[in-house]
Amino acid sequence: MLPWAHAAFGYLIYHWYTARADTHTHPTGLSALLLVFGTQVPDIVDKPLAWTFDVLPSGRSLGHSVFTLLLICGLLYALFDGARETELFAFATGYASHLLGDGVNPTVT
């Protein structure tokens, strides 16, 4: 997926979840920024390390792992002591949507 497609996909998933949870909250301010940033983090980690620095074997490895998602979100939760749950949820949703979006095409074809 292209970066803007990851951002749109992440927003749609966030919106769908909040509509199903009857909160109908749209990401605003810091939550929106972290949602969009979360949709880009796997590529921000993997692409430079694989293509520029030749540290990783491919552009979809370390950052595109569910374990990395859990590690980063766990560290952020511990760092903020659970005080920023809305923002953390937006970031985690964006990150997870990126992984889901990258996995759709190989799964379908």
CSV table of N, CA, C and O in Angstrom, one decimal, residues 19-106:
chain,number,residue,atom,x,y,z
A,19,ALA,N,-17.5,3.6,15.9
A,19,ALA,CA,-19.0,3.6,15.6
A,19,ALA,C,-19.6,2.3,16.2
A,19,ALA,O,-20.7,2.4,16.7
A,20,ARG,N,-18.9,1.2,16.1
A,20,ARG,CA,-19.4,0.0,16.7
A,20,ARG,C,-19.5,0.0,18.2
A,20,ARG,O,-20.3,-0.6,18.8
A,21,ALA,N,-18.5,0.7,18.8
A,21,ALA,CA,-18.5,0.8,20.2
A,21,ALA,C,-19.4,1.9,20.8
A,21,ALA,O,-19.4,2.2,22.0
A,22,ASP,N,-20.1,2.6,19.9
A,22,ASP,CA,-21.1,3.6,20.2
A,22,ASP,C,-20.4,4.8,20.9
A,22,ASP,O,-21.1,5.6,21.6
A,23,THR,N,-19.2,5.1,20.6
A,23,THR,CA,-18.5,6.3,21.1
A,23,THR,C,-18.5,7.4,20.1
A,23,THR,O,-18.6,8.5,20.4
A,24,HIS,N,-18.5,7.0,18.8
A,24,HIS,CA,-18.6,7.9,17.7
A,24,HIS,C,-17.6,9.0,17.8
A,24,HIS,O,-17.9,10.2,17.5
A,25,THR,N,-16.4,8.7,18.3
A,25,THR,CA,-15.4,9.8,18.4
A,25,THR,C,-14.5,9.7,17.2
A,25,THR,O,-14.1,8.7,16.8
A,26,HIS,N,-14.2,10.9,16.7
A,26,HIS,CA,-13.3,11.0,15.6
A,26,HIS,C,-12.0,11.5,16.1
A,26,HIS,O,-11.9,12.2,17.1
A,27,PRO,N,-10.9,11.0,15.6
A,27,PRO,CA,-9.6,11.4,16.1
A,27,PRO,C,-9.4,12.9,15.8
A,27,PRO,O,-9.6,13.3,14.7
A,28,THR,N,-9.0,13.6,16.8
A,28,THR,CA,-8.7,15.0,16.7
A,28,THR,C,-7.4,15.3,17.4
A,28,THR,O,-7.0,14.6,18.3
A,29,GLY,N,-6.8,16.3,16.9
A,29,GLY,CA,-5.6,16.8,17.6
A,29,GLY,C,-4.5,15.7,17.7
A,29,GLY,O,-4.1,15.2,16.7
A,30,LEU,N,-4.0,15.5,18.9
A,30,LEU,CA,-2.9,14.5,19.1
A,30,LEU,C,-3.3,13.1,18.7
A,30,LEU,O,-2.5,12.4,18.1
A,31,SER,N,-4.6,12.7,18.9
A,31,SER,CA,-5.0,11.4,18.5
A,31,SER,C,-4.9,11.2,17.0
A,31,SER,O,-4.5,10.2,16.5
A,32,ALA,N,-5.4,12.2,16.3
A,32,ALA,CA,-5.3,12.1,14.8
A,32,ALA,C,-3.9,12.0,14.3
A,32,ALA,O,-3.6,11.2,13.4
A,33,LEU,N,-3.0,12.8,14.9
A,33,LEU,CA,-1.6,12.8,14.5
A,33,LEU,C,-1.0,11.4,14.8
A,33,LEU,O,-0.3,10.9,14.0
A,34,LEU,N,-1.3,10.9,16.0
A,34,LEU,CA,-0.7,9.6,16.4
A,34,LEU,C,-1.3,8.5,15.5
A,34,LEU,O,-0.6,7.5,15.2
A,35,LEU,N,-2.6,8.6,15.1
A,35,LEU,CA,-3.2,7.6,14.3
A,35,LEU,C,-2.5,7.6,12.9
A,35,LEU,O,-2.1,6.5,12.5
A,36,VAL,N,-2.3,8.7,12.3
A,36,VAL,CA,-1.6,8.8,11.0
A,36,VAL,C,-0.1,8.3,11.2
A,36,VAL,O,0.4,7.6,10.3
A,37,PHE,N,0.5,8.8,12.2
A,37,PHE,CA,1.9,8.4,12.4
A,37,PHE,C,2.0,6.9,12.6
A,37,PHE,O,2.9,6.2,12.1
A,38,GLY,N,1.1,6.3,13.4
A,38,GLY,CA,1.1,4.8,13.6
A,38,GLY,C,0.9,4.1,12.3
A,38,GLY,O,1.5,3.0,12.2
A,39,THR,N,0.2,4.6,11.3
A,39,THR,CA,0.0,3.9,10.1
A,39,THR,C,1.3,3.9,9.3
A,39,THR,O,1.4,3.1,8.3
A,40,GLN,N,2.3,4.8,9.6
A,40,GLN,CA,3.5,4.9,8.8
A,40,GLN,C,4.7,4.3,9.5
A,40,GLN,O,5.7,4.0,8.9
A,41,VAL,N,4.6,4.0,10.8
A,41,VAL,CA,5.8,3.6,11.6
A,41,VAL,C,6.4,2.3,11.0
A,41,VAL,O,7.7,2.3,10.9
A,42,PRO,N,5.7,1.3,10.6
A,42,PRO,CA,6.4,0.1,10.1
A,42,PRO,C,7.3,0.4,8.9
A,42,PRO,O,8.4,-0.1,8.8
A,43,ASP,N,6.8,1.2,8.0
A,43,ASP,CA,7.7,1.6,6.9
A,43,ASP,C,8.8,2.5,7.2
A,43,ASP,O,9.9,2.5,6.7
A,44,ILE,N,8.6,3.4,8.2
A,44,ILE,CA,9.6,4.3,8.7
A,44,ILE,C,10.8,3.5,9.3
A,44,ILE,O,11.9,3.9,9.2
A,45,VAL,N,10.4,2.4,10.0
A,45,VAL,CA,11.5,1.6,10.6
A,45,VAL,C,12.2,0.7,9.5
A,45,VAL,O,13.4,0.7,9.4
A,46,ASP,N,11.4,0.0,8.7
A,46,ASP,CA,11.9,-1.0,7.9
A,46,ASP,C,12.6,-0.5,6.6
A,46,ASP,O,13.6,-1.0,6.2
A,47,LYS,N,12.0,0.4,5.9
A,47,LYS,CA,12.5,0.8,4.6
A,47,LYS,C,13.9,1.4,4.7
A,47,LYS,O,14.8,1.0,3.9
A,48,PRO,N,14.2,2.4,5.5
A,48,PRO,CA,15.5,2.9,5.6
A,48,PRO,C,16.6,1.9,6.1
A,48,PRO,O,17.7,1.8,5.5
A,49,LEU,N,16.2,1.0,7.0
A,49,LEU,CA,17.1,0.0,7.5
A,49,LEU,C,17.4,-1.1,6.5
A,49,LEU,O,18.5,-1.6,6.5
A,50,ALA,N,16.5,-1.3,5.6
A,50,ALA,CA,16.7,-2.3,4.6
A,50,ALA,C,17.3,-1.7,3.3
A,50,ALA,O,18.3,-2.3,2.7
A,51,TRP,N,16.8,-0.6,2.9
A,51,TRP,CA,17.2,-0.1,1.6
A,51,TRP,C,18.4,0.8,1.6
A,51,TRP,O,19.2,0.9,0.7
A,52,THR,N,18.6,1.6,2.7
A,52,THR,CA,19.6,2.6,2.8
A,52,THR,C,20.8,2.0,3.6
A,52,THR,O,22.0,2.1,3.1
A,53,PHE,N,20.6,1.4,4.7
A,53,PHE,CA,21.7,1.0,5.6
A,53,PHE,C,22.0,-0.5,5.5
A,53,PHE,O,22.9,-1.0,6.0
A,54,ASP,N,21.1,-1.3,4.7
A,54,ASP,CA,21.3,-2.7,4.5
A,54,ASP,C,21.5,-3.5,5.8
A,54,ASP,O,22.3,-4.4,5.8
A,55,VAL,N,20.7,-3.1,6.8
A,55,VAL,CA,20.8,-3.8,8.1
A,55,VAL,C,19.7,-5.0,8.1
A,55,VAL,O,20.0,-6.0,8.7
A,56,LEU,N,18.6,-4.7,7.5
A,56,LEU,CA,17.5,-5.7,7.5
A,56,LEU,C,17.4,-6.4,6.1
A,56,LEU,O,17.8,-5.8,5.1
A,57,PRO,N,16.9,-7.6,6.1
A,57,PRO,CA,16.9,-8.4,4.8
A,57,PRO,C,15.9,-7.8,3.8
A,57,PRO,O,16.0,-8.0,2.6
A,58,SER,N,14.8,-7.2,4.3
A,58,SER,CA,13.8,-6.7,3.4
A,58,SER,C,13.1,-5.5,4.0
A,58,SER,O,13.2,-5.2,5.1
A,59,GLY,N,12.3,-4.8,3.2
A,59,GLY,CA,11.5,-3.7,3.6
A,59,GLY,C,10.3,-4.0,4.4
A,59,GLY,O,9.5,-3.1,4.8
A,60,ARG,N,10.1,-5.3,4.7
A,60,ARG,CA,9.0,-5.7,5.5
A,60,ARG,C,9.5,-6.8,6.5
A,60,ARG,O,9.2,-8.0,6.2
A,61,SER,N,10.1,-6.4,7.5
A,61,SER,CA,10.6,-7.4,8.4
A,61,SER,C,10.4,-6.9,9.9
A,61,SER,O,9.4,-7.2,10.5
A,62,LEU,N,11.3,-6.2,10.5
A,62,LEU,CA,11.3,-5.9,11.9
A,62,LEU,C,10.0,-5.1,12.3
A,62,LEU,O,9.3,-5.4,13.2
A,63,GLY,N,9.8,-4.0,11.6
A,63,GLY,CA,8.7,-3.1,11.9
A,63,GLY,C,7.4,-3.7,11.5
A,63,GLY,O,6.3,-3.3,12.1
A,64,HIS,N,7.3,-4.6,10.6
A,64,HIS,CA,6.1,-5.3,10.2
A,64,HIS,C,5.8,-6.5,11.0
A,64,HIS,O,5.2,-7.5,10.5
A,65,SER,N,6.1,-6.5,12.3
A,65,SER,CA,5.9,-7.7,13.1
A,65,SER,C,4.9,-7.3,14.2
A,65,SER,O,4.9,-6.2,14.8
A,66,VAL,N,4.1,-8.3,14.5
A,66,VAL,CA,3.1,-8.1,15.6
A,66,VAL,C,3.8,-8.0,16.9
A,66,VAL,O,3.4,-7.2,17.8
A,67,PHE,N,5.0,-8.7,17.0
A,67,PHE,CA,5.7,-8.6,18.3
A,67,PHE,C,6.3,-7.2,18.5
A,67,PHE,O,6.3,-6.7,19.6
A,68,THR,N,6.7,-6.5,17.4
A,68,THR,CA,7.2,-5.2,17.5
A,68,THR,C,6.1,-4.2,17.9
A,68,THR,O,6.2,-3.3,18.7
A,69,LEU,N,4.9,-4.5,17.3
A,69,LEU,CA,3.7,-3.7,17.7
A,69,LEU,C,3.4,-3.8,19.2
A,69,LEU,O,3.2,-2.8,19.8
A,70,LEU,N,3.4,-5.0,19.7
A,70,LEU,CA,3.2,-5.2,21.1
A,70,LEU,C,4.2,-4.6,22.0
A,70,LEU,O,3.9,-4.0,23.0
A,71,LEU,N,5.5,-4.7,21.5
A,71,LEU,CA,6.6,-4.2,22.3
A,71,LEU,C,6.5,-2.6,22.4
A,71,LEU,O,6.6,-2.0,23.4
A,72,ILE,N,6.3,-2.0,21.2
A,72,ILE,CA,6.2,-0.5,21.2
A,72,ILE,C,5.0,0.0,22.0
A,72,ILE,O,5.1,0.9,22.8
A,73,CYS,N,3.8,-0.6,21.8
A,73,CYS,CA,2.7,-0.2,22.5
A,73,CYS,C,2.8,-0.5,24.0
A,73,CYS,O,2.4,0.4,24.8
A,74,GLY,N,3.4,-1.6,24.4
A,74,GLY,CA,3.7,-1.8,25.8
A,74,GLY,C,4.6,-0.8,26.4
A,74,GLY,O,4.3,-0.4,27.6
A,75,LEU,N,5.6,-0.5,25.7
A,75,LEU,CA,6.6,0.5,26.2
A,75,LEU,C,5.9,1.9,26.3
A,75,LEU,O,6.1,2.6,27.3
A,76,LEU,N,5.1,2.3,25.4
A,76,LEU,CA,4.4,3.5,25.4
A,76,LEU,C,3.4,3.6,26.6
A,76,LEU,O,3.3,4.6,27.3
A,77,TYR,N,2.7,2.5,26.8
A,77,TYR,CA,1.7,2.4,27.9
A,77,TYR,C,2.5,2.5,29.2
A,77,TYR,O,2.0,3.2,30.1
A,78,ALA,N,3.6,1.9,29.4
A,78,ALA,CA,4.4,2.0,30.6
A,78,ALA,C,5.0,3.4,30.8
A,78,ALA,O,5.0,3.9,31.9
A,79,LEU,N,5.4,3.9,29.7
A,79,LEU,CA,6.0,5.3,29.7
A,79,LEU,C,5.0,6.3,30.2
A,79,LEU,O,5.3,7.2,31.0
A,80,PHE,N,3.8,6.3,29.7
A,80,PHE,CA,2.8,7.2,30.0
A,80,PHE,C,1.9,6.8,31.2
A,80,PHE,O,0.9,7.4,31.5
A,81,ASP,N,2.2,5.6,31.7
A,81,ASP,CA,1.5,5.1,32.9
A,81,ASP,C,0.0,5.0,32.7
A,81,ASP,O,-0.8,5.2,33.6
A,82,GLY,N,-0.4,4.7,31.4
A,82,GLY,CA,-1.8,4.5,31.1
A,82,GLY,C,-2.6,5.7,31.1
A,82,GLY,O,-3.8,5.7,30.9
A,83,ALA,N,-2.0,6.9,31.2
A,83,ALA,CA,-2.7,8.2,31.2
A,83,ALA,C,-3.2,8.6,29.9
A,83,ALA,O,-4.2,9.4,29.8
A,84,ARG,N,-2.6,8.2,28.8
A,84,ARG,CA,-3.0,8.6,27.5
A,84,ARG,C,-3.6,7.5,26.7
A,84,ARG,O,-3.2,7.2,25.6
A,85,GLU,N,-4.6,6.9,27.2
A,85,GLU,CA,-5.2,5.7,26.6
A,85,GLU,C,-5.8,6.0,25.2
A,85,GLU,O,-5.7,5.2,24.3
A,86,THR,N,-6.5,7.1,25.1
A,86,THR,CA,-7.1,7.4,23.8
A,86,THR,C,-6.1,7.6,22.7
A,86,THR,O,-6.2,7.1,21.6
A,87,GLU,N,-5.0,8.3,23.1
A,87,GLU,CA,-3.9,8.5,22.1
A,87,GLU,C,-3.2,7.2,21.8
A,87,GLU,O,-2.8,6.9,20.6
A,88,LEU,N,-2.9,6.4,22.8
A,88,LEU,CA,-2.3,5.1,22.6
A,88,LEU,C,-3.1,4.2,21.8
A,88,LEU,O,-2.6,3.5,20.9
A,89,PHE,N,-4.4,4.2,22.0
A,89,PHE,CA,-5.3,3.4,21.2
A,89,PHE,C,-5.3,3.9,19.7
A,89,PHE,O,-5.3,3.0,18.8
A,90,ALA,N,-5.3,5.2,19.5
A,90,ALA,CA,-5.2,5.7,18.1
A,90,ALA,C,-3.9,5.2,17.4
A,90,ALA,O,-3.9,4.8,16.3
A,91,PHE,N,-2.8,5.3,18.1
A,91,PHE,CA,-1.5,4.9,17.6
A,91,PHE,C,-1.5,3.4,17.3
A,91,PHE,O,-1.1,3.0,16.2
A,92,ALA,N,-2.0,2.6,18.3
A,92,ALA,CA,-2.0,1.2,18.1
A,92,ALA,C,-2.9,0.7,17.0
A,92,ALA,O,-2.6,-0.2,16.2
A,93,THR,N,-4.0,1.4,16.8
A,93,THR,CA,-4.9,1.1,15.7
A,93,THR,C,-4.3,1.4,14.4
A,93,THR,O,-4.4,0.7,13.4
A,94,GLY,N,-3.6,2.6,14.3
A,94,GLY,CA,-2.9,2.9,13.1
A,94,GLY,C,-1.8,1.9,12.7
A,94,GLY,O,-1.7,1.4,11.6
A,95,TYR,N,-1.0,1.5,13.7
A,95,TYR,CA,0.1,0.5,13.5
A,95,TYR,C,-0.5,-0.8,13.1
A,95,TYR,O,-0.1,-1.4,12.1
A,96,ALA,N,-1.5,-1.3,13.8
A,96,ALA,CA,-2.1,-2.6,13.5
A,96,ALA,C,-2.8,-2.6,12.1
A,96,ALA,O,-2.8,-3.5,11.3
A,97,SER,N,-3.4,-1.4,11.7
A,97,SER,CA,-4.0,-1.3,10.4
A,97,SER,C,-3.0,-1.4,9.3
A,97,SER,O,-3.3,-1.9,8.2
A,98,HIS,N,-1.8,-0.9,9.6
A,98,HIS,CA,-0.7,-1.0,8.6
A,98,HIS,C,-0.4,-2.5,8.3
A,98,HIS,O,-0.3,-2.9,7.2
A,99,LEU,N,-0.2,-3.2,9.4
A,99,LEU,CA,0.1,-4.7,9.3
A,99,LEU,C,-1.0,-5.4,8.6
A,99,LEU,O,-0.8,-6.2,7.7
A,100,LEU,N,-2.3,-5.1,8.9
A,100,LEU,CA,-3.4,-5.7,8.3
A,100,LEU,C,-3.5,-5.3,6.8
A,100,LEU,O,-3.7,-6.2,5.9
A,101,GLY,N,-3.3,-4.1,6.5
A,101,GLY,CA,-3.3,-3.6,5.1
A,101,GLY,C,-2.2,-4.2,4.2
A,101,GLY,O,-2.5,-4.6,3.1
A,102,ASP,N,-1.0,-4.4,4.8
A,102,ASP,CA,0.0,-5.1,4.0
A,102,ASP,C,-0.2,-6.6,3.9
A,102,ASP,O,0.3,-7.2,2.9
A,103,GLY,N,-1.0,-7.1,4.7
A,103,GLY,CA,-1.3,-8.6,4.7
A,103,GLY,C,-2.5,-9.0,3.8
A,103,GLY,O,-2.6,-10.1,3.5
A,104,VAL,N,-3.3,-8.0,3.4
A,104,VAL,CA,-4.5,-8.3,2.6
A,104,VAL,C,-4.1,-8.8,1.2
A,104,VAL,O,-4.6,-9.8,0.8
A,105,ASN,N,-3.3,-8.1,0.5
A,105,ASN,CA,-2.9,-8.5,-0.9
A,105,ASN,C,-2.3,-9.9,-1.0
A,105,ASN,O,-2.8,-10.7,-1.8
A,106,PRO,N,-1.3,-10.2,-0.2
A,106,PRO,CA,-0.8,-11.6,-0.3
A,106,PRO,C,-1.8,-12.7,0.1
A,106,PRO,O,-1.7,-13.8,-0.3
